[in-house]
Coordinates of C-alpha atoms and ligand atoms in Angstrom, one line a residue:
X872 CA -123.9 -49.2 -164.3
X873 CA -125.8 -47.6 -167.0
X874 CA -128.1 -50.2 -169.1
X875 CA -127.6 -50.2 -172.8
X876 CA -131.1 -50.4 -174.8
X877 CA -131.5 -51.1 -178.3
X878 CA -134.6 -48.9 -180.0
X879 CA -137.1 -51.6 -179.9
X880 CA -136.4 -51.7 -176.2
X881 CA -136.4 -48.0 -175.6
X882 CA -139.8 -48.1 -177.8
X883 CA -141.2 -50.8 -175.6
X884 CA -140.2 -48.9 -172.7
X885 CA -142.2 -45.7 -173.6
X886 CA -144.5 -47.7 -174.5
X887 CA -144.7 -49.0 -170.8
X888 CA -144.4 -45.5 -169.5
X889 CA -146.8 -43.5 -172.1
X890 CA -149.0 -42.0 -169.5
X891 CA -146.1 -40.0 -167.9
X892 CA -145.2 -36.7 -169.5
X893 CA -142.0 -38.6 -171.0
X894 CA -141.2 -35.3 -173.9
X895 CA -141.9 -32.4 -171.5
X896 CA -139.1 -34.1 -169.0
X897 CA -136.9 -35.0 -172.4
X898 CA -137.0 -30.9 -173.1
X899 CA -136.5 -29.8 -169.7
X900 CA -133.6 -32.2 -169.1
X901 CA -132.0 -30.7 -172.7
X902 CA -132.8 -27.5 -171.9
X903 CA -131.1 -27.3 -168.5
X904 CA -128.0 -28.5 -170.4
X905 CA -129.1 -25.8 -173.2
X906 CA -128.8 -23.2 -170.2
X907 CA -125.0 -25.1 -169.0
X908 CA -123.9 -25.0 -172.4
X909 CA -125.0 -21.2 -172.8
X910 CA -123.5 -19.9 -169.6
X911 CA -122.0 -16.4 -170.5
X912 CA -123.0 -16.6 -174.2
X913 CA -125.1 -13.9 -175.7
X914 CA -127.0 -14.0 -178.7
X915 CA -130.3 -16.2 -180.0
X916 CA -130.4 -20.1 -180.1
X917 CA -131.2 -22.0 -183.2
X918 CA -133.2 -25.0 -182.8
X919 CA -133.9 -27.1 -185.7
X920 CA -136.9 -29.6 -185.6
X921 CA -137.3 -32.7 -187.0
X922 CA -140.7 -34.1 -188.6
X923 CA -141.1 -36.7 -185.3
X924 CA -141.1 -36.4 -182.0
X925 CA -137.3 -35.8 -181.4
X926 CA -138.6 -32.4 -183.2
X927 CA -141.3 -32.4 -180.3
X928 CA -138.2 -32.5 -177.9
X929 CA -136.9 -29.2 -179.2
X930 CA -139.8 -27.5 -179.3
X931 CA -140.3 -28.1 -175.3
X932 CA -136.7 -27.0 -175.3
X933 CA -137.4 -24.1 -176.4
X934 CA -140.1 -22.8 -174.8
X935 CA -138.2 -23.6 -171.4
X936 CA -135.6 -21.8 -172.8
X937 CA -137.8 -18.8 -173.9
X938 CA -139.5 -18.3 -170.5
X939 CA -136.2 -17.9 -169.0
X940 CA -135.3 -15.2 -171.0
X941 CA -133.5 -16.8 -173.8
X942 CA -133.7 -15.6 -177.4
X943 CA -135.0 -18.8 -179.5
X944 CA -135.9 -19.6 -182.5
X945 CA -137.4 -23.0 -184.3
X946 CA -137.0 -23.9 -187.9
X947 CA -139.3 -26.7 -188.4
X948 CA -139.9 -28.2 -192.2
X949 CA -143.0 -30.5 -191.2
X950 CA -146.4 -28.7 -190.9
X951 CA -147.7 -29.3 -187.6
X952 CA -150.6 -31.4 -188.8
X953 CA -147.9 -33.7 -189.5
X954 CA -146.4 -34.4 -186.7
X955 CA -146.8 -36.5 -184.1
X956 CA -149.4 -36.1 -181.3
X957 CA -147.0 -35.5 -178.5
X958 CA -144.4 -33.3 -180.8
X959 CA -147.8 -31.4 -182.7
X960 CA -148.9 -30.6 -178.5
X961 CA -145.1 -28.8 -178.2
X962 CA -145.3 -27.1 -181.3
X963 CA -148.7 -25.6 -180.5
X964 CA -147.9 -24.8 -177.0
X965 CA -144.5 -23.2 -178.2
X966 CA -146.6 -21.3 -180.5
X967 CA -149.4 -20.3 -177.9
X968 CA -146.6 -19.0 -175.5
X969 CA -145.8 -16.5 -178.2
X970 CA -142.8 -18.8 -180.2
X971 CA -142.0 -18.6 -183.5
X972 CA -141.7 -20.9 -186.5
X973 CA -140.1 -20.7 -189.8
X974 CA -138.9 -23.4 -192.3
X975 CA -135.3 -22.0 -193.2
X976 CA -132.4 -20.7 -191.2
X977 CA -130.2 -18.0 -192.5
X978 CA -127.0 -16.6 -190.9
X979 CA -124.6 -19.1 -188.6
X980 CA -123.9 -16.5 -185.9
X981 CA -126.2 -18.2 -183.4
X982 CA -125.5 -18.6 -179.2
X983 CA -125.7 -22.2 -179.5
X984 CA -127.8 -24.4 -182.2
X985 CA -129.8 -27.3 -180.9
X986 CA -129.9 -30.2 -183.1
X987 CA -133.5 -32.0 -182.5
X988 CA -133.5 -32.9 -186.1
X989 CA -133.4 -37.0 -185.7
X990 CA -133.0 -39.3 -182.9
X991 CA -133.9 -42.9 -182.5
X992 CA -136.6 -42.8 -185.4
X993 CA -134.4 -42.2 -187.9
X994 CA -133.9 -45.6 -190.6
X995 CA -132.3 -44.3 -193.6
X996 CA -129.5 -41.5 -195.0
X997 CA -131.3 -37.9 -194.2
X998 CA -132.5 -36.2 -197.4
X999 CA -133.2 -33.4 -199.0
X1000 CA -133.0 -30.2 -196.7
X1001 CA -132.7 -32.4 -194.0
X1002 CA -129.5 -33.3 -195.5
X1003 CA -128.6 -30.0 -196.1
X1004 CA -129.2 -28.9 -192.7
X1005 CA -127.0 -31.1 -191.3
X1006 CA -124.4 -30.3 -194.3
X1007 CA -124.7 -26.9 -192.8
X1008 CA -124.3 -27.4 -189.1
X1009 CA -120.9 -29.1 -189.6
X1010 CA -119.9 -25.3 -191.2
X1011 CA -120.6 -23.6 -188.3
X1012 CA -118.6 -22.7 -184.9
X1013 CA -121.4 -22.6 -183.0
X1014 CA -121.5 -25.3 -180.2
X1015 CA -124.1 -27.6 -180.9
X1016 CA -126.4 -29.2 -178.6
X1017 CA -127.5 -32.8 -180.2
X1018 CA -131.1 -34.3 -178.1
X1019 CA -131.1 -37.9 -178.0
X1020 CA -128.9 -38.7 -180.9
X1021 CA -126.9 -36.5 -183.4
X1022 CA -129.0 -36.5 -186.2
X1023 CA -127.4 -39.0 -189.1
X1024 CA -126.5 -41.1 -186.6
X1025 CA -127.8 -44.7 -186.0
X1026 CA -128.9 -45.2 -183.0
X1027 CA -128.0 -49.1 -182.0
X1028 CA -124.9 -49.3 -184.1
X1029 CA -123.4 -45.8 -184.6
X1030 CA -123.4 -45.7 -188.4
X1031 CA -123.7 -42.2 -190.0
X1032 CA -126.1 -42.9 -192.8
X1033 CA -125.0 -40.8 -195.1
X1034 CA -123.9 -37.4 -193.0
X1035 CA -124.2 -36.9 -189.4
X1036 CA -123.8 -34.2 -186.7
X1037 CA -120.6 -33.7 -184.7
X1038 CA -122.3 -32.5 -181.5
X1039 CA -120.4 -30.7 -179.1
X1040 CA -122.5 -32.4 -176.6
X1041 CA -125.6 -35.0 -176.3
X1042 CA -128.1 -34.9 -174.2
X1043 CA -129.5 -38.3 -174.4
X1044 CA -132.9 -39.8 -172.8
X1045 CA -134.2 -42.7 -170.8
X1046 CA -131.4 -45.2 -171.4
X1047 CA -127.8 -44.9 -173.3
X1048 CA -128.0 -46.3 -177.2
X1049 CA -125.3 -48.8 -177.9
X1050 CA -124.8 -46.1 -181.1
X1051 CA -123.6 -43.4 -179.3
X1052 CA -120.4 -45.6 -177.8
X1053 CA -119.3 -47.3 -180.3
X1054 CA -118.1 -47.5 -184.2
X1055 CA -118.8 -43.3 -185.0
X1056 CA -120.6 -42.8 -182.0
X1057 CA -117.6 -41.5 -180.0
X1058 CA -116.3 -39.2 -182.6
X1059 CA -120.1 -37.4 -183.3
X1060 CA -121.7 -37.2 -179.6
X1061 CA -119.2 -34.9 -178.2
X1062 CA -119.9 -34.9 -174.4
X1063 CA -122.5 -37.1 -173.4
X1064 CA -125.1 -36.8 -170.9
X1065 CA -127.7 -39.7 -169.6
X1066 CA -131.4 -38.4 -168.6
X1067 CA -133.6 -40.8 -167.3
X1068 CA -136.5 -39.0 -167.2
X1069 CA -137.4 -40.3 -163.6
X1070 CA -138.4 -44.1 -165.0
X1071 CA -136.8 -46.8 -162.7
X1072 CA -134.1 -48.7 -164.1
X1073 CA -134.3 -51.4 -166.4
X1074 CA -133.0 -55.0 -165.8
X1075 CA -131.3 -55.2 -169.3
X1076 CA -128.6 -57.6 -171.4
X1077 CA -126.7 -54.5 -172.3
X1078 CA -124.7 -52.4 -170.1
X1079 CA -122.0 -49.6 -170.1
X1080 CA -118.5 -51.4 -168.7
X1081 CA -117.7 -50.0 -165.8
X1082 CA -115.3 -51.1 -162.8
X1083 CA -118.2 -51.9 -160.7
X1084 CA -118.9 -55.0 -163.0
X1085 CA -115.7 -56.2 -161.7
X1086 CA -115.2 -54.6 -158.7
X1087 CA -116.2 -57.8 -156.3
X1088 CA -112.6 -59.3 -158.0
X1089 CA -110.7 -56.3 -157.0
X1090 CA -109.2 -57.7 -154.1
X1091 CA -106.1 -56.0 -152.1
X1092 CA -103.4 -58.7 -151.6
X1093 CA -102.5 -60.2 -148.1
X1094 CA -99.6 -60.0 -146.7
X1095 CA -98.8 -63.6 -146.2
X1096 CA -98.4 -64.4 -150.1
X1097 CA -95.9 -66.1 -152.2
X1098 CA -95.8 -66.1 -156.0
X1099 CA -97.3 -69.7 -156.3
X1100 CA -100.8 -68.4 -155.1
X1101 CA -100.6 -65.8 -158.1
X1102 CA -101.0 -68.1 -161.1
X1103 CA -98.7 -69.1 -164.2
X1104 CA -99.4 -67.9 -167.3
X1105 CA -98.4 -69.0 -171.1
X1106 CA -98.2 -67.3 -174.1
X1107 CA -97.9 -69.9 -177.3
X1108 CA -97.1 -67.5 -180.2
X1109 CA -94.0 -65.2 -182.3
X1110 CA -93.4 -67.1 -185.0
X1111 CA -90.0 -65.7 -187.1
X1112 CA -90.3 -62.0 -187.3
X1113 CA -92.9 -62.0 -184.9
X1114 CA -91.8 -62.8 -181.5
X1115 CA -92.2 -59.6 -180.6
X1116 CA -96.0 -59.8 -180.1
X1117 CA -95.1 -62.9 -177.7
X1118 CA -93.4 -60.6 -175.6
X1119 CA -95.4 -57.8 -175.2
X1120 CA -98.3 -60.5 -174.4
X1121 CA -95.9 -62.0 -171.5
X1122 CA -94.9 -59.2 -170.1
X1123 CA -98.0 -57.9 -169.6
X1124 CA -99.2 -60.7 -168.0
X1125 CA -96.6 -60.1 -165.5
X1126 CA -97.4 -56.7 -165.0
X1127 CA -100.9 -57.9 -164.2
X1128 CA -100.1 -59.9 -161.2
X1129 CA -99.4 -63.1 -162.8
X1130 CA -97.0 -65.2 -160.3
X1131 CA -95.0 -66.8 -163.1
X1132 CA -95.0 -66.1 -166.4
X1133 CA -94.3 -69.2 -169.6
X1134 CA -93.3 -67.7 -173.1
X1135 CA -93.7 -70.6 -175.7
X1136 CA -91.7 -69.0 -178.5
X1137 CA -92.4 -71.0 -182.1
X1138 CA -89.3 -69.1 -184.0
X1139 CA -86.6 -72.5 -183.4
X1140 CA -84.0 -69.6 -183.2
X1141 CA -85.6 -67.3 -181.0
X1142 CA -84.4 -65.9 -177.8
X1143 CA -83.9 -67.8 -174.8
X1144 CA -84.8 -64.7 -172.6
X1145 CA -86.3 -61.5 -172.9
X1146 CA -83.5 -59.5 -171.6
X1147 CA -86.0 -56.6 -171.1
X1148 CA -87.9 -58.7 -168.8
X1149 CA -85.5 -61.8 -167.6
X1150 CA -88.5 -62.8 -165.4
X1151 CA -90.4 -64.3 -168.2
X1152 CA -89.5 -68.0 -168.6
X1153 CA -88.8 -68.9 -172.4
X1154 CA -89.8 -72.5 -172.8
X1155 CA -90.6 -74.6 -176.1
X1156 CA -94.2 -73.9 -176.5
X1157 CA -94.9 -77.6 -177.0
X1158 CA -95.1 -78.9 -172.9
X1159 CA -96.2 -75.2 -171.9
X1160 CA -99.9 -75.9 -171.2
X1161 CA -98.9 -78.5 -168.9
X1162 CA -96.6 -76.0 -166.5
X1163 CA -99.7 -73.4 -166.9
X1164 CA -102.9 -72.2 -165.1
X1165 CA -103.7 -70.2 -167.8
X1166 CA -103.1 -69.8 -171.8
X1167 CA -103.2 -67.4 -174.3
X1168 CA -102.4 -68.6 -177.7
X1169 CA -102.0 -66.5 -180.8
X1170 CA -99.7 -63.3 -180.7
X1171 CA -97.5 -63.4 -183.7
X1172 CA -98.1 -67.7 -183.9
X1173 CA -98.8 -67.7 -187.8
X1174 CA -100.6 -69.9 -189.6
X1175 CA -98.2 -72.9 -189.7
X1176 CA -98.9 -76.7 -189.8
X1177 CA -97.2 -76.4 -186.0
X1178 CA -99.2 -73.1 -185.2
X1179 CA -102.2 -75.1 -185.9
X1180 CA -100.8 -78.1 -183.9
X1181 CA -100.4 -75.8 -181.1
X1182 CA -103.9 -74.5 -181.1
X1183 CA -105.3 -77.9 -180.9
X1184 CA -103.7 -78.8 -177.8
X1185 CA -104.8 -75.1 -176.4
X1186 CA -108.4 -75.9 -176.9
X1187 CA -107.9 -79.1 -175.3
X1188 CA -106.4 -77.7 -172.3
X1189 CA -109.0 -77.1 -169.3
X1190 CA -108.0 -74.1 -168.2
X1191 CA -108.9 -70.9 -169.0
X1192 CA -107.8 -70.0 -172.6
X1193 CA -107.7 -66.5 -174.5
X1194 CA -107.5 -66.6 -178.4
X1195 CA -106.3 -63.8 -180.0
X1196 CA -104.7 -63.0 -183.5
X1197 CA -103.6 -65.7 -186.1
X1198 CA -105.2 -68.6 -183.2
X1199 CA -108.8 -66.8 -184.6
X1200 CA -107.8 -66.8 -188.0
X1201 CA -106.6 -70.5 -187.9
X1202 CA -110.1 -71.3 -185.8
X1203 CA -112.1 -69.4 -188.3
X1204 CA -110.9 -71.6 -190.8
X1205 CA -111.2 -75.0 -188.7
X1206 CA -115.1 -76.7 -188.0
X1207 CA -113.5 -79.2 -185.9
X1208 CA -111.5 -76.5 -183.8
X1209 CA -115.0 -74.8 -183.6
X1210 CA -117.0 -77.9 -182.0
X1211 CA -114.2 -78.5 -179.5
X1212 CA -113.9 -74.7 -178.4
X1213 CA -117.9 -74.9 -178.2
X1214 CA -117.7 -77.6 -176.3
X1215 CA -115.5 -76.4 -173.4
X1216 CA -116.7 -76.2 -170.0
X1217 CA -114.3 -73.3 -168.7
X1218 CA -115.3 -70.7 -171.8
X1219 CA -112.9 -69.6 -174.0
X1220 CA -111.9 -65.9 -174.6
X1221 CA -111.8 -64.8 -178.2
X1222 CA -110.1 -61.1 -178.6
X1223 CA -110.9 -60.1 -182.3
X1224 CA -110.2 -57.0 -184.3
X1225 CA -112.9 -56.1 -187.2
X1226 CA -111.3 -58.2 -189.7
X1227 CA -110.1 -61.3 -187.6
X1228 CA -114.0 -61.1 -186.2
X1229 CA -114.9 -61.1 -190.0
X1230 CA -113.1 -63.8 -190.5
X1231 CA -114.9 -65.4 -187.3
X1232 CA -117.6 -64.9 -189.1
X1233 CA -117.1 -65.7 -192.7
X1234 CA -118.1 -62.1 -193.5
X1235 CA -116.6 -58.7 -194.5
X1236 CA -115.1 -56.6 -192.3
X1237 CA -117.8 -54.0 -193.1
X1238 CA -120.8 -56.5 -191.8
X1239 CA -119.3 -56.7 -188.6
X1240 CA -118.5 -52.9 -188.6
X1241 CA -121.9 -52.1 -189.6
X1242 CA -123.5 -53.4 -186.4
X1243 CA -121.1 -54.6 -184.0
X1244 CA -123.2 -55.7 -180.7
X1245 CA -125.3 -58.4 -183.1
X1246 CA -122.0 -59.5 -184.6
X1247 CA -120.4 -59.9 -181.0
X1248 CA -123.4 -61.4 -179.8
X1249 CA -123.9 -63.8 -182.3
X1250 CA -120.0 -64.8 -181.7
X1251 CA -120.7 -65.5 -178.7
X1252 CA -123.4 -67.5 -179.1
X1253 CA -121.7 -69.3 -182.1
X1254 CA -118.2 -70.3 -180.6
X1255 CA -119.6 -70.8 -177.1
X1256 CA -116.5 -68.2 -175.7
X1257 CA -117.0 -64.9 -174.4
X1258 CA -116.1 -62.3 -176.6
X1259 CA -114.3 -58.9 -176.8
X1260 CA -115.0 -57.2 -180.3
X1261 CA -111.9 -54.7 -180.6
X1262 CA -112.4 -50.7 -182.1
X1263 CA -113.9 -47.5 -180.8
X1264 CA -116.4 -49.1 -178.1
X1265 CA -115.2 -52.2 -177.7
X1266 CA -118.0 -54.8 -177.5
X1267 CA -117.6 -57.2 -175.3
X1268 CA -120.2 -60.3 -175.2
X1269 CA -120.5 -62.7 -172.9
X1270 CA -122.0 -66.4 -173.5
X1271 CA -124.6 -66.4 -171.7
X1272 CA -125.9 -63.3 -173.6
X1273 CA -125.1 -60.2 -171.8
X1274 CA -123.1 -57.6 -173.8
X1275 CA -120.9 -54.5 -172.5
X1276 CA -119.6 -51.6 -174.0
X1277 CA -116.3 -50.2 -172.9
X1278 CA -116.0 -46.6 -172.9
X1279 CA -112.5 -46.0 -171.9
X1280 CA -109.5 -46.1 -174.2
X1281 CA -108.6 -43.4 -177.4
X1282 CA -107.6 -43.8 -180.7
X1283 CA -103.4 -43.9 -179.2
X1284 CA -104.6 -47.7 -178.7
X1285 CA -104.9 -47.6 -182.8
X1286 CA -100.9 -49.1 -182.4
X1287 CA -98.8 -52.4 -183.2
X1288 CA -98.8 -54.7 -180.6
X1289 CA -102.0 -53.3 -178.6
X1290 CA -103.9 -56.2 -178.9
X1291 CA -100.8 -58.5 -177.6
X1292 CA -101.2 -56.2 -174.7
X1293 CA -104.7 -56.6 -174.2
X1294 CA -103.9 -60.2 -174.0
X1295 CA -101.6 -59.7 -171.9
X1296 CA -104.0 -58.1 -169.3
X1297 CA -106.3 -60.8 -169.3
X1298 CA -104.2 -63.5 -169.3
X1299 CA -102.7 -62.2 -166.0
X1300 CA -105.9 -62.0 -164.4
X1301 CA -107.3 -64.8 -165.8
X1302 CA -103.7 -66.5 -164.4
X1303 CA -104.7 -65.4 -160.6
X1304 CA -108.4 -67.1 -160.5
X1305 CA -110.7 -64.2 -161.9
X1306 CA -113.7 -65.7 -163.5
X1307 CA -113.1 -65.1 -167.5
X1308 CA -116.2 -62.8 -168.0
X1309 CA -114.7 -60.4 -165.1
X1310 CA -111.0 -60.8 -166.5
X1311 CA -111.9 -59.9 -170.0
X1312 CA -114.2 -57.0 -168.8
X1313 CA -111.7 -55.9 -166.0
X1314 CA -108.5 -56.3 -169.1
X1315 CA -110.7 -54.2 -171.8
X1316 CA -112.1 -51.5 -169.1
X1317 CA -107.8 -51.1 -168.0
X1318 CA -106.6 -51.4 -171.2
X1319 CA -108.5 -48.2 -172.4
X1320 CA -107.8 -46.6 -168.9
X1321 CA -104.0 -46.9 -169.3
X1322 CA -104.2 -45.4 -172.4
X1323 CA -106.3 -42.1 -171.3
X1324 CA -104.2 -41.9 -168.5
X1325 CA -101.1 -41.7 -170.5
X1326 CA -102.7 -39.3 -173.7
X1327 CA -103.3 -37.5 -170.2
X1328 CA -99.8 -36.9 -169.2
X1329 CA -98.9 -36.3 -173.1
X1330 CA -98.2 -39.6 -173.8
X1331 CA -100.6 -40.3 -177.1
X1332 CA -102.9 -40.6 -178.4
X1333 CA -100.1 -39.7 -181.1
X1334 CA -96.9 -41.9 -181.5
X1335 CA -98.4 -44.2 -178.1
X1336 CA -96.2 -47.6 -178.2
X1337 CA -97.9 -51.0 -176.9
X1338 CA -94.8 -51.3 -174.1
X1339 CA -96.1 -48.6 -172.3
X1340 CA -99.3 -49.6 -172.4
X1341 CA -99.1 -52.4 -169.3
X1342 CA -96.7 -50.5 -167.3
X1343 CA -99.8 -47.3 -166.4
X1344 CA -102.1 -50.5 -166.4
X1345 CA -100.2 -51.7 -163.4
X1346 CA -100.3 -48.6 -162.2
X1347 CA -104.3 -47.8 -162.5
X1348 CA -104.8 -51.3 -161.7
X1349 CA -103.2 -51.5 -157.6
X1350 CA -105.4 -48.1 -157.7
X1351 CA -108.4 -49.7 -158.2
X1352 CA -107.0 -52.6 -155.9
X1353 CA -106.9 -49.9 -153.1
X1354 CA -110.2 -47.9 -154.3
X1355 CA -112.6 -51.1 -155.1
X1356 CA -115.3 -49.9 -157.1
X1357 CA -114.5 -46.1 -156.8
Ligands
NPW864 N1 -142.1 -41.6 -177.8 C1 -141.8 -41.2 -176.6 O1 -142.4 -41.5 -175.7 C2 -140.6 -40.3 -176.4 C3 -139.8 -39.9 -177.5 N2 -138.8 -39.1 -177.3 C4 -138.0 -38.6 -178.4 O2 -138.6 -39.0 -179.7 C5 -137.5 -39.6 -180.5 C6 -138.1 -40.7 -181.3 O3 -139.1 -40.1 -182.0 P1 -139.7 -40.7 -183.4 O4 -140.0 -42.2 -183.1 O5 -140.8 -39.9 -183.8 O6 -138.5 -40.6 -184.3 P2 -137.6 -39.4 -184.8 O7 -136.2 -39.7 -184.4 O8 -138.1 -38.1 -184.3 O9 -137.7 -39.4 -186.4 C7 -138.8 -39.9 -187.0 C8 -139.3 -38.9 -188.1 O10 -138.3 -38.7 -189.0 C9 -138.7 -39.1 -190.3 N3 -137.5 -39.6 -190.9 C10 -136.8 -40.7 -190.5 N4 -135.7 -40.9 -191.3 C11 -135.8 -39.8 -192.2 C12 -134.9 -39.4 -193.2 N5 -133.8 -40.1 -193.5 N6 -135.2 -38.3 -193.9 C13 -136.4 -37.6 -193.6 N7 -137.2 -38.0 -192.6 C14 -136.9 -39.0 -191.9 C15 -139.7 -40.1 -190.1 O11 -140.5 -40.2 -191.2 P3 -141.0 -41.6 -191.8 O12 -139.9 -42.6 -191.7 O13 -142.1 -42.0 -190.8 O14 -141.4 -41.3 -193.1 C16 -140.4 -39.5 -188.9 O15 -141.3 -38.5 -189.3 C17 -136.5 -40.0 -179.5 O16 -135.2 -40.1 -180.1 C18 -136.6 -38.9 -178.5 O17 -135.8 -37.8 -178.9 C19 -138.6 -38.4 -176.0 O18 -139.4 -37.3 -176.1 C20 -139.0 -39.3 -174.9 C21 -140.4 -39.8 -175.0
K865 K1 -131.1 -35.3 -182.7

């Protein structure tokens, strides 16, 4: 599983590491995807170069490229006096072995343009022709090649400042940037590729979420079972005009594995059954915790006096819990809820979107947006619960301080009822004895794999419902039963 490392980390690791040749492996890694990326192409690659060393990067690139035969050449706006000692050595040796220079591009009919403008050093909104550079590469159908990190792109938290490059593919270096997953990330890096540059991997808080962090929970069933050994779950929400959020929670759980499944409906004249799903037992949601292994509380509840009633006899319960929806928004707005939920020895799972996470937080939703591993972490540490933060690159953080980023999932997950669905997943995992950090990672990292697999078969990302999300979850999920890590 790939480690995650912020920039002062990746600094700290060159830092470690500055006697090995760390730029001429960065620009032969690049250029060997340069060379992929070329394949049948004719013509000359454009590389532009940035003032720092992610501008040494592309020169290297191009000289590798050069000496295989490759027409190249390197607009560079920084004198070479003013680079870096590592990028100035690559600029001069580019230049020894015969490479050109200039400071402006013209034309845009180029094999492939290699964006080495920015990477990890860049702090604020590109200016001037920098600006305009990048104003320009977004004009052209040339595919682009981004090294390290599209250029305009923050590196830990995947803001553009200002503009940023929509790669066609990045080639990043040493260790994956948390800013390249999530928030714009996904939607600028195009294909991404991970170059370690030989160092050894670090132990780090941050990983990429991938089934082998749950795999040791991915247990076939026996044969000799019954339904008793499999858990019962509850779902305390669907106030009037909501109760549909209830349901798409419950049956999820179900589809999960979940032995039993509770539905504590609060609309008084709701139904009695879900006759979509007859299995799901529709009791009052006041006794449910007692009948349950595990609880999720919030899908479609509201924020009534008997909502919040219901929420304090959740967090009481000692269980495992999952919050999600208006249970976050009532907790946001309750101390005492807070100290009790801190206090719990199983932790709780808290499931926000942006703006229920905002509310987490007493923020706007733009503070949490604008870096969202910090704001998940500090969650985390703040409610004492382990933490999914919802969007493109889900964050999830754990209590005791180690953070994942999912990377499956598409925008078809953008839907009504989603989230329920989300909740659903966990609960029913949480429901057969998975530890919460591995049933929240194992619900997220599913979750997003149900919906590639169905954009896959033509299902989304467009006009995707939240019922068919758990259905391909059960599907993928007595896969990766069968496969274990895989
Ligand atoms: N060190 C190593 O061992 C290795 C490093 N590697 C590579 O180096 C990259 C990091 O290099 P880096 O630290 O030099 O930062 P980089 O991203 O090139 O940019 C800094 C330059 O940009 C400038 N600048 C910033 N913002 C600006 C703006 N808005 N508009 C205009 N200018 C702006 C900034 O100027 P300043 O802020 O100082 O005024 C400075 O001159 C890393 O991503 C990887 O590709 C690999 O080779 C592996 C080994
Ligand atoms: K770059």
């Amino acid at each position: 599983m790939s480690a995650i490392l912020r920039r002062e980390e990746v600094r700290l690791m060159e830092l470690r590491h500055a006697g090995l040749p760390l730029m001429e492996r960065a620009g032969q890694a690049a250029a060997g995807c340069a060379a992929r990326m070329l394949a049948a192409r004719q013509g000359c690659v454009l590389v532009l170069a940035g003032p720092g060393n992610n501008g040494g990067d592309g020169f290297v690139l191009a000289r590798v490229l050069r000496e295989q035969g490759h027409e190249v050449i390197v607009a560079c706006l920084a004198e070479g006096a003013q680079m870096p000692p590592d990028a100035r050595q690559a600029r001069a040796a580019w230049q020894a072995a015969g490479g050109q220079v200039v400071s402006e591009f013209v034309g845009s009919n180029w094999a492939l343009i290699v964006d080495a403008i920015f990477g990890i050093g860049l702090k604020r909104p590109p200016e001037g022709r920098y600006a305009d550079w990048i104003a320009r590469l977004s004009q052209m159908s040339a595919p682009v090649l981004s090294l390290d990190v599209p250029s305009g792109l923050d590196a830990d938290t995947g803001r553009v400042l200002g503009a940023a490059v929509r790669a066609s593919h990045t080639a990043t270096f040493i260790a994956m940037k948390a800013g390249l997953l999530t928030l714009n990330g996904p939607d600028h890096c195009g294909e991404l590729s991970l170059h370690s540059l030989d160092l050894p991997a670090e132990a780090a808080p941050g990983r990429v979420l991938g089934r082998e962090f749950f795999a040791a929970a991915l247990l076939p069933r026996a044969a000799n079972v019954h339904k008793g050994l499999f858990g019962q779950a509850g779902v305390i929400g669907g106030a009037t005009g909501m109760v549909g959020a209830a349901l798409l929670t419950a049956r999820a759980a179900l589809m999960a594995g979940a032995g039993r499944v509770y539905g504590g409906v609060l609309d008084a004249g709701g139904p009695v059954v879900d006759f979509m799903q007859p299995e799901i037992m529709l009791r009052a949601a006041t006794d449910l915790h007692l009948l349950c292994s595990a609880l999720a509380v919030g899908p479609g509840m509201g924020l009534s006096e008997i909502a919040a009633q219901q929420l304090r006899r959740a967090v009481a319960f000692s269980g495992p819990l999952l919050l999600d929806a208006d249970a976050l928004t009532l907790l946001g707005q309750s101390p005492q809820l807070q100290s009790a939920l801190a206090r719990r020895d199983v932790p709780a799972i808290l499931t926000p979107h942006p703006a229920e996470a905002a509310r987490l937080m007493q923020c706007a939703t733009s503070d949490v947006q604008n870096d969202r591993v910090s704001m998940a972490l500090e969650m985390a540490r703040r409610y004492q619960s382990h933490v999914v933060l919802k969007g493109a690159g889900s964050v999830v953080a754990l209590r005791d301080g180690r953070w994942l980023i999912n990377t499956t999932g598409n925008a078809g997950l953008a839907t009504a009822g989603s989230g329920d669905v989300l909740s659903g997943l966990v609960l029913g995992l949480l429901a057969q004895g998975w530890e919460p950090a591995l049933a929240l990672a194992a619900g997220v990292h599913l979750h997003g794999a149900a919906a590639d697999w169905l954009s896959g078969q033509g299902v989304g990302p467009v006009g995707l419902t939240a019922s068919e999300i758990a259905p391909a979850a059960r599907r993928l999920l007595n896969m990766w039963l069968v496969q274990g890590e895989g």
